[in-house]
């Protein structure tokens, strides 16, 4: 090994010291988490030590670390890649053993698994190749990176491409979501998942008004979602009002709750505001649980009416006398998918309306005032902006879209209970906004897909997906600490600068 | 004609009395400066005129209206604009958007001509129109802060330490522009400064503040010649 490290500026002693340090850390972390296992014996639960896992954890850490040292010292790419691959294989072996094997001293299983069949060999080789390729091509061999090369790095090129093509990307995205049911029309789970993601996109866009634009950290956004859902459910159950009538009403109710919340918290900022909004979210949930006569308490509200096709037709197979069914209206065969696809388009339109309104508001004085308020409240006051009205309008409009989404949620599920409106929901919505890059509309879409879509898609991975999810969050916060698309869209300056340029060229 | 009249104003921060009964006035068309050491209460007086914090005792009259109990944004809408201490521009917004924010209480029909006027005063801002305000130099940010205040079509402009942290050459440029704003745009200026020499040279009248009290007042040149003022604020400098 030492002959390979001859080009290093570090001495082998230094490397050994660094590796020893990491070995100790790996040991301390793995001994408790991986190394101790409870085993059910006839005599009762006993603790068993899994030395194989601990050894693998330490070994993979050492090899991986060595790879990073080689990378840091800009030595052979091949060596970097090989070390990373070996480390990855060890980690894989560790997981397999952790899950399936009790025998401490069994032979390595990775290769047995890999050579079971032709397919498994191909999969194994392909995975190795992918890891190797990533490690090899991302390997760094040069000590000095010039400015030019930095500017051409993939991420900055992507950034530039995104900035110049925001409109096109948005358009392609919308087009994709519109034709999505045509591609996956028969796949029930795909449509369901897309609808779910779309609900969160809408909630993210709604919360983006409050958090991203106005800079008011709201941890209780789910309260407005709940108000919208219960508004629709109760109005439809007690007064028999249709979805289309209740949708705007749900928005109005939520907006008024936004104002009710807004008033007492106007003086608060940052952490203090976050805590009060958190409390508000919990108050709504607790009220929903305890006001049994009205809300049904923890039992929730069941068999909420499904939306009709704009009041023209119903989606059920058998419809009562005098009501048209959707399939009859269009003269097509009945399919249970019709309702789902209709719901998908409904939430898509609602979400796009949210987006459109936000984009418009941003260009209007009120939207500009929100952004200015986020930047500097004192300066805003001294320019004659009424901070009370500005904040309340942000709360109200954000809450209104939460209410729309809530009404949609109620009609889609057909059943709501306070359990759907826990703090975790608020946290997820806020995470979508923060991860997407505050104030970025497309960022919210990406983050919603990552946060909601991926965990659902990889449901088979069971509890491991939460592990990967956590790792993904950490990775995003490490590499893109201000969100996936973290810059403020210039609202007006692009056109201005073009005009200026033209004017400059003419003069 | 008296534009701004401050009568016996006391302002408290909690239990600390920052202003101990201030009487002063600013007449229409004047440049009035308030000089004093750090912590004398200059900024507090300026902010009290804007209603943040509000005066505990006393009255502030703007063209005969008592503004001492009004919220800040309503005071601004009467025609008082300020360029606050530390400039407080919106760093992540472009220069253009900052100027738009300044005009947010005004009729949009004035916007283009006002923008022209600001760009005439500060040609540098025109060059930087689509740049993020936070990335500009201190002097440019100060120009933007004054320009933004002017976009609100003020009749009284309150300036809090426009020379803070700027190079001498830039200070001179800013002060020349203040003079121009006063003369050509007919804007009354109330200037709070630590840079006593420049401020008094520019101002028609001046007040000296010590520990929350006005201790001296008079014409700008008169104060500049005053041995006490010289000893306290000018010796050693310039």
XYZ file of C-alpha atoms in Angstrom, chain A:
507
model
C 0.000 0.000 0.000
C 2.762 2.407 0.920
C 4.288 2.220 -2.541
C 0.998 3.457 -3.976
C 1.001 6.359 -1.582
C 4.441 7.634 -2.506
C 3.126 10.740 -4.243
C 1.322 11.820 -1.114
C 2.274 14.905 0.768
C 1.203 13.132 3.915
C 3.423 10.581 5.585
C 2.172 7.039 6.221
C 2.292 7.822 9.925
C -0.179 10.649 9.479
C -2.456 8.430 7.438
C -2.283 5.726 10.066
C -3.200 8.256 12.729
C -6.180 9.511 10.759
C -7.380 5.982 10.045
C -7.037 5.019 13.696
C -9.153 7.979 14.682
C -11.894 6.966 12.275
C -11.656 3.351 13.362
C -12.332 4.414 16.940
C -15.312 6.499 15.879
C -16.667 3.683 13.705
C -16.257 1.281 16.589
C -18.059 3.515 19.045
C -20.945 4.120 16.676
C -21.351 0.546 15.498
C -20.897 -1.308 18.778
C -24.142 -0.007 20.237
C -26.259 0.145 17.094
C -25.119 -2.914 15.191
C -23.034 -4.899 17.623
C -25.569 -5.630 20.327
C -28.603 -7.706 19.509
C -31.353 -9.098 21.682
C -31.965 -12.777 21.072
C -35.086 -14.609 22.172
C -33.898 -17.726 23.999
C -36.028 -20.156 25.991
C -34.465 -18.655 29.096
C -35.589 -15.183 28.118
C -34.162 -12.278 26.168
C -30.409 -12.280 25.989
C -27.887 -9.887 24.551
C -25.720 -11.258 21.788
C -22.702 -9.541 20.330
C -22.446 -9.305 16.543
C -18.723 -8.861 16.063
C -18.978 -9.531 12.337
C -21.089 -6.417 11.844
C -18.782 -4.293 13.952
C -15.730 -5.532 12.058
C -17.432 -4.860 8.735
C -18.458 -1.382 9.816
C -14.925 -0.544 10.887
C -13.385 -2.101 7.803
C -15.700 -0.308 5.391
C -15.062 2.963 7.204
C -11.306 2.466 6.961
C -11.328 1.554 3.302
C -13.721 4.373 2.467
C -11.671 6.827 4.447
C -8.521 5.713 2.706
C -10.316 6.345 -0.569
C -11.146 9.855 0.592
C -7.546 10.450 1.634
C -6.370 9.367 -1.794
C -8.964 11.678 -3.275
C -7.924 14.553 -1.062
C -4.316 14.137 -2.082
C -5.307 13.943 -5.751
C -3.709 10.580 -6.418
C -4.607 7.765 -8.783
C -8.218 7.818 -9.888
C -8.201 4.073 -10.229
C -7.180 3.642 -6.629
C -9.859 6.065 -5.503
C -12.531 4.178 -7.421
C -11.392 0.736 -6.292
C -11.339 1.749 -2.641
C -14.818 3.260 -2.859
C -16.159 0.116 -4.558
C -14.627 -2.171 -1.947
C -16.073 0.005 0.802
C -19.505 -0.093 -0.845
C -19.426 -3.881 -1.125
C -18.550 -4.143 2.554
C -21.440 -1.878 3.507
C -23.734 -4.038 1.391
C -22.476 -7.186 3.069
C -23.072 -5.575 6.414
C -26.694 -4.790 5.578
C -27.385 -8.266 4.268
C -25.968 -9.827 7.406
C -27.758 -7.384 9.638
C -31.057 -8.305 8.067
C -30.890 -11.993 7.293
C -28.042 -13.720 9.110
C -27.650 -14.747 12.681
C -24.473 -16.743 12.249
C -21.607 -14.618 13.357
C -18.839 -16.464 11.587
C -20.522 -17.490 8.322
C -18.657 -16.879 5.089
C -19.395 -13.628 3.232
C -22.806 -13.822 1.604
C -22.592 -11.024 -0.927
C -20.860 -13.175 -3.505
C -23.179 -16.130 -2.911
C -26.096 -13.830 -3.561
C -24.445 -12.292 -6.568
C -23.743 -15.622 -8.293
C -27.133 -17.223 -7.736
C -28.381 -16.683 -11.272
C -27.505 -14.904 -14.473
C -29.757 -11.977 -13.564
C -28.211 -11.543 -10.179
C -24.736 -11.563 -11.698
C -25.774 -8.884 -14.160
C -27.374 -6.780 -11.432
C -24.347 -7.161 -9.201
C -21.850 -6.305 -11.923
C -23.986 -3.388 -13.052
C -24.170 -1.999 -9.531
C -20.424 -2.349 -9.090
C -19.904 -0.692 -12.450
C -22.148 2.220 -11.538
C -20.406 2.824 -8.225
C -17.039 2.460 -9.921
C -17.970 4.824 -12.725
C -19.269 7.461 -10.341
C -16.188 7.182 -8.163
C -13.852 7.107 -11.144
C -15.287 9.995 -13.087
C -15.872 12.205 -10.097
C -12.344 11.464 -8.917
C -10.160 14.482 -8.608
C -6.612 14.277 -9.836
C -5.630 17.897 -10.118
C -4.413 19.974 -7.287
C -5.457 23.310 -8.713
C -8.849 23.921 -10.203
C -8.928 26.956 -12.435
C -11.780 29.434 -12.320
C -12.807 28.437 -15.812
C -13.185 24.812 -14.841
C -15.097 25.802 -11.755
C -17.503 27.792 -13.868
C -18.021 24.762 -16.054
C -18.750 22.388 -13.211
C -21.929 20.451 -13.704
C -23.916 22.077 -10.942
C -23.148 25.614 -12.013
C -23.941 24.775 -15.614
C -27.245 23.310 -14.481
C -27.920 26.442 -12.509
C -27.295 28.663 -15.482
C -29.415 26.423 -17.695
C -32.214 26.608 -15.150
C -32.025 30.369 -14.859
C -32.169 30.975 -18.574
C -34.859 28.386 -19.259
C -37.142 28.687 -16.245
C -40.194 29.299 -18.399
C -39.476 26.375 -20.700
C -38.844 24.042 -17.788
C -42.078 25.150 -16.187
C -43.951 24.609 -19.430
C -42.498 21.133 -19.984
C -43.287 20.276 -16.376
C -46.916 21.358 -16.724
C -47.214 19.470 -20.001
C -45.817 16.350 -18.380
C -48.290 16.525 -15.511
C -51.126 17.056 -17.975
C -50.331 14.016 -20.099
C -49.404 11.926 -17.076
C -52.819 10.138 -16.904
C -52.565 9.303 -20.596
C -49.285 7.530 -19.928
C -50.337 5.793 -16.736
C -54.115 5.911 -17.139
C -54.647 2.273 -16.242
C -52.227 2.252 -13.358
C -54.256 3.056 -10.305
C -51.360 3.404 -7.916
C -49.482 5.759 -10.242
C -52.470 8.098 -10.466
C -53.031 7.915 -6.715
C -49.407 8.736 -6.057
C -49.424 11.590 -8.552
C -52.538 13.005 -6.890
C -50.889 12.793 -3.488
C -47.749 14.512 -4.757
C -49.923 17.164 -6.353
C -51.693 17.858 -3.043
C -48.328 18.470 -1.432
C -47.173 20.630 -4.313
C -50.251 22.760 -3.816
C -49.704 22.919 -0.051
C -46.057 23.737 -0.657
C -46.965 26.561 -3.008
C -49.502 27.858 -0.521
C -47.026 27.797 2.334
C -44.409 29.326 0.057
C -46.436 32.542 0.096
C -46.172 32.728 3.874
C -42.670 31.347 4.398
C -40.896 31.907 1.102
C -42.260 35.290 0.123
C -43.321 36.977 3.356
C -40.632 35.266 5.432
C -43.018 34.311 8.247
C -42.045 30.930 9.606
C -45.318 29.011 9.969
C -45.160 25.623 11.678
C -48.918 25.195 11.902
C -49.884 25.322 8.268
C -51.712 22.021 8.568
C -54.339 23.822 10.670
C -55.615 25.603 7.567
C -55.560 22.348 5.643
C -57.690 20.853 8.429
C -60.086 23.791 8.474
C -60.590 23.420 4.727
C -61.172 19.684 4.972
C -63.624 19.916 7.876
C -65.412 22.881 6.299
C -66.213 20.848 3.252
C -67.011 17.655 5.157
C -69.391 19.389 7.595
C -71.072 21.644 5.060
C -71.684 18.751 2.760
C -72.973 16.457 5.511
C -75.222 18.880 7.365
C -76.419 21.111 4.575
C -75.951 18.855 1.587
C -73.964 21.509 -0.245
C -72.037 20.352 -3.290
C -68.266 20.284 -3.570
C -68.211 23.121 -6.060
C -70.062 25.396 -3.687
C -68.008 24.333 -0.682
C -64.615 24.767 -2.330
C -64.651 28.577 -2.255
C -66.289 28.503 1.177
C -63.537 26.262 2.524
C -61.032 28.778 1.166
C -62.849 31.651 2.848
C -63.063 29.831 6.185
C -59.391 28.988 6.096
C -58.466 32.530 5.149
C -60.430 33.887 8.100
C -58.623 31.437 10.362
C -55.409 32.740 8.852
C -56.399 36.246 9.887
C -57.441 35.052 13.349
C -54.014 33.484 13.752
C -52.335 36.456 12.147
C -53.594 39.117 14.551
C -51.973 37.958 17.790
C -48.696 37.002 16.141
C -48.083 40.202 14.201
C -45.403 41.425 16.555
C -43.544 38.151 16.555
C -40.780 37.108 14.251
C -38.618 34.079 13.615
C -38.509 31.473 16.365
C -41.242 33.098 18.438
C -43.619 33.162 15.518
C -42.786 29.544 14.753
C -43.721 28.450 18.270
C -47.031 30.315 18.284
C -48.028 28.923 14.890
C -47.024 25.468 16.092
C -49.345 25.932 19.045
C -52.139 27.123 16.785
C -51.825 24.009 14.651
C -52.106 21.833 17.737
C -55.062 23.814 19.097
C -57.023 23.169 15.915
C -56.223 19.462 16.075
C -57.135 19.183 19.755
C -60.394 21.039 19.154
C -61.192 18.646 16.316
C -60.588 15.678 18.603
C -62.614 16.997 21.533
C -65.577 18.732 19.919
C -67.254 15.400 19.530
C -70.735 16.651 18.680
C -69.586 18.630 15.705
C -66.545 16.882 14.346
C -67.073 13.302 15.475
C -63.879 13.531 17.513
C -61.286 10.864 16.874
C -63.803 8.864 14.820
C -63.625 11.500 12.152
C -66.199 12.056 9.442
C -66.898 9.201 7.076
C -68.584 8.850 3.691
C -67.978 12.388 2.577
C -69.624 13.139 -0.725
C -67.479 12.711 -3.821
C -67.325 15.556 -6.296
C -69.558 15.469 -9.341
C -68.401 16.310 -12.834
C -69.004 20.048 -12.430
C -72.552 19.291 -11.296
C -73.357 17.692 -14.645
C -72.720 14.021 -13.984
C -71.806 11.539 -11.267
C -68.939 9.080 -11.360
C -70.700 6.073 -9.811
C -71.563 2.958 -11.745
C -75.242 3.076 -10.746
C -76.749 6.488 -10.405
C -80.121 7.387 -8.926
C -83.061 8.302 -11.137
C -82.703 11.640 -12.920
C -78.907 11.904 -12.558
C -76.567 11.347 -15.478
C -73.496 9.264 -14.998
C -70.161 10.366 -16.367
C -69.874 7.381 -18.680
C -73.332 8.048 -20.148
C -72.603 11.732 -20.582
C -69.660 10.979 -22.830
C -71.018 7.677 -24.150
C -68.054 5.644 -22.933
C -67.806 2.462 -20.908
C -67.808 2.789 -17.149
C -64.420 2.641 -15.522
C -63.549 3.231 -11.907
C -60.506 5.117 -13.138
C -62.595 8.010 -14.438
C -63.134 9.449 -11.005
C -59.482 9.107 -10.065
C -58.284 10.759 -13.228
C -60.855 13.506 -12.771
C -59.612 14.064 -9.216
C -56.059 14.173 -10.494
C -56.897 16.854 -13.025
C -58.876 18.729 -10.403
C -55.935 18.985 -8.014
C -53.627 19.758 -10.927
C -55.797 22.707 -11.900
C -56.103 23.851 -8.276
C -52.330 23.668 -7.863
C -51.745 25.562 -11.096
C -54.198 28.231 -9.978
C -52.192 28.543 -6.755
C -49.015 28.882 -8.757
C -50.506 31.373 -11.176
C -51.909 33.555 -8.411
C -48.590 33.477 -6.555
C -46.643 34.437 -9.650
C -49.042 37.273 -10.371
C -49.084 38.518 -6.786
C -45.314 38.599 -6.823
C -45.336 41.166 -9.559
C -48.006 43.261 -7.855
C -47.219 45.783 -5.117
C -48.555 43.452 -2.421
C -46.194 40.660 -3.429
C -43.292 43.044 -3.619
C -44.239 44.316 -0.185
C -44.153 40.732 1.167
C -40.670 40.247 -0.133
C -39.548 43.595 1.195
C -41.061 42.743 4.558
C -39.036 39.549 4.623
C -35.881 41.528 3.931
C -36.325 44.407 6.346
C -39.429 45.255 8.303
C -38.201 48.596 9.642
C -37.263 49.831 6.190
C -40.714 48.784 4.990
C -42.445 50.819 7.648
C -40.386 53.856 6.844
C -41.401 53.551 3.197
C -45.052 53.716 4.143
C -45.967 50.054 3.935
C -48.537 48.978 6.491
C -46.918 45.870 7.959
C -50.129 44.727 9.663
C -52.134 44.474 6.474
C -49.246 43.068 4.521
C -48.628 40.241 6.976
C -52.303 39.475 7.397
C -52.791 39.267 3.657
C -49.908 36.817 3.383
C -51.385 34.676 6.153
C -54.854 34.848 4.673
C -53.899 34.035 1.097
C -51.544 31.250 2.143
C -54.254 29.825 4.395
C -56.854 30.076 1.638
C -54.868 27.785 -0.645
C -54.338 25.429 2.286
C -58.124 25.404 2.675
C -58.689 24.570 -1.001
C -56.244 21.707 -0.708
C -58.002 20.551 2.462
C -61.420 20.491 0.781
C -59.916 18.498 -2.057
C -58.292 16.111 0.401
C -61.643 15.513 2.139
C -63.475 14.797 -1.088
C -60.728 12.531 -2.378
C -60.377 10.465 0.781
C -64.055 10.382 1.599
C -63.000 10.133 5.230
C -61.156 12.565 7.459
C -60.075 12.433 11.057
C -57.771 14.583 13.180
C -55.042 12.024 12.588
C -54.486 13.358 9.091
C -53.603 16.768 10.456
C -50.766 16.170 12.855
C -47.689 18.287 13.301
C -45.778 15.872 11.079
C -47.797 17.102 8.095
C -46.827 20.702 8.826
C -43.222 19.639 9.128
C -43.325 17.798 5.802
C -44.890 20.761 4.011
C -42.360 23.118 5.534
C -39.548 20.735 4.598
C -40.805 20.783 1.004
C -40.658 24.569 0.934
C -37.270 24.794 2.606
C -35.724 21.988 0.555
C -37.072 23.399 -2.670
C -35.415 26.708 -1.962
C -37.543 29.327 -0.292
C -39.595 31.278 -2.758
C -38.803 29.016 -5.696
C -41.913 27.600 -7.360
C -40.212 24.865 -9.373
C -38.105 23.986 -6.355
C -41.288 23.140 -4.455
C -42.314 20.721 -7.213
C -38.952 18.977 -7.135
C -38.932 18.789 -3.364
C -42.505 17.438 -3.244
C -41.574 14.694 -5.696
C -38.468 13.870 -3.690
C -40.163 14.014 -0.304
C -43.542 12.437 -1.091
C -43.076 10.576 -4.348
C -39.858 8.707 -3.637
C -40.774 7.321 -0.208
C -44.060 6.037 -1.660
C -42.418 4.563 -4.739
C -39.881 2.674 -2.682
C -42.369 1.330 -0.186
C -40.933 -2.203 -0.651
C -37.732 -1.091 0.995
C -39.770 -0.883 4.223
C -37.954 0.884 7.035
C -34.791 1.356 4.999
C -36.449 4.033 2.943
C -36.610 6.249 6.014
C -32.881 5.697 6.444
C -32.267 6.709 2.847
C -34.709 9.571 3.228
C -32.760 10.891 6.190
C -29.481 10.503 4.355
C -30.972 12.355 1.398
C -32.075 15.234 3.612
C -28.619 15.472 5.148
C -27.041 15.374 1.699
C -29.263 18.161 0.396
C -28.561 20.334 3.400
C -24.833 19.706 2.997
C -24.546 20.401 -0.696
C -27.416 22.741 -1.300
C -27.954 24.359 2.087
C -30.313 26.972 0.718
C -32.556 24.501 -1.071
C -32.520 22.678 -4.374
C -33.143 25.770 -6.451
C -31.898 28.439 -4.185
C -32.028 31.788 -5.710
C -34.664 34.395 -5.920
C -36.399 34.553 -9.278
C -35.824 37.998 -10.635
C -39.363 39.209 -10.998
C -38.831 42.065 -13.356
C -35.172 42.655 -13.836
C -34.610 40.273 -16.711
C -36.862 42.201 -19.034
C -35.507 45.439 -17.728
C -31.936 44.494 -18.404
C -32.829 43.391 -21.917
C -34.512 46.703 -22.544
C -31.535 48.484 -21.110
C -29.224 46.473 -23.300
C -31.197 47.346 -26.409
C -31.274 50.976 -25.376
C -27.533 50.861 -24.812
C -26.906 49.352 -28.216
C -29.075 51.886 -29.965
C -27.527 54.909 -28.355
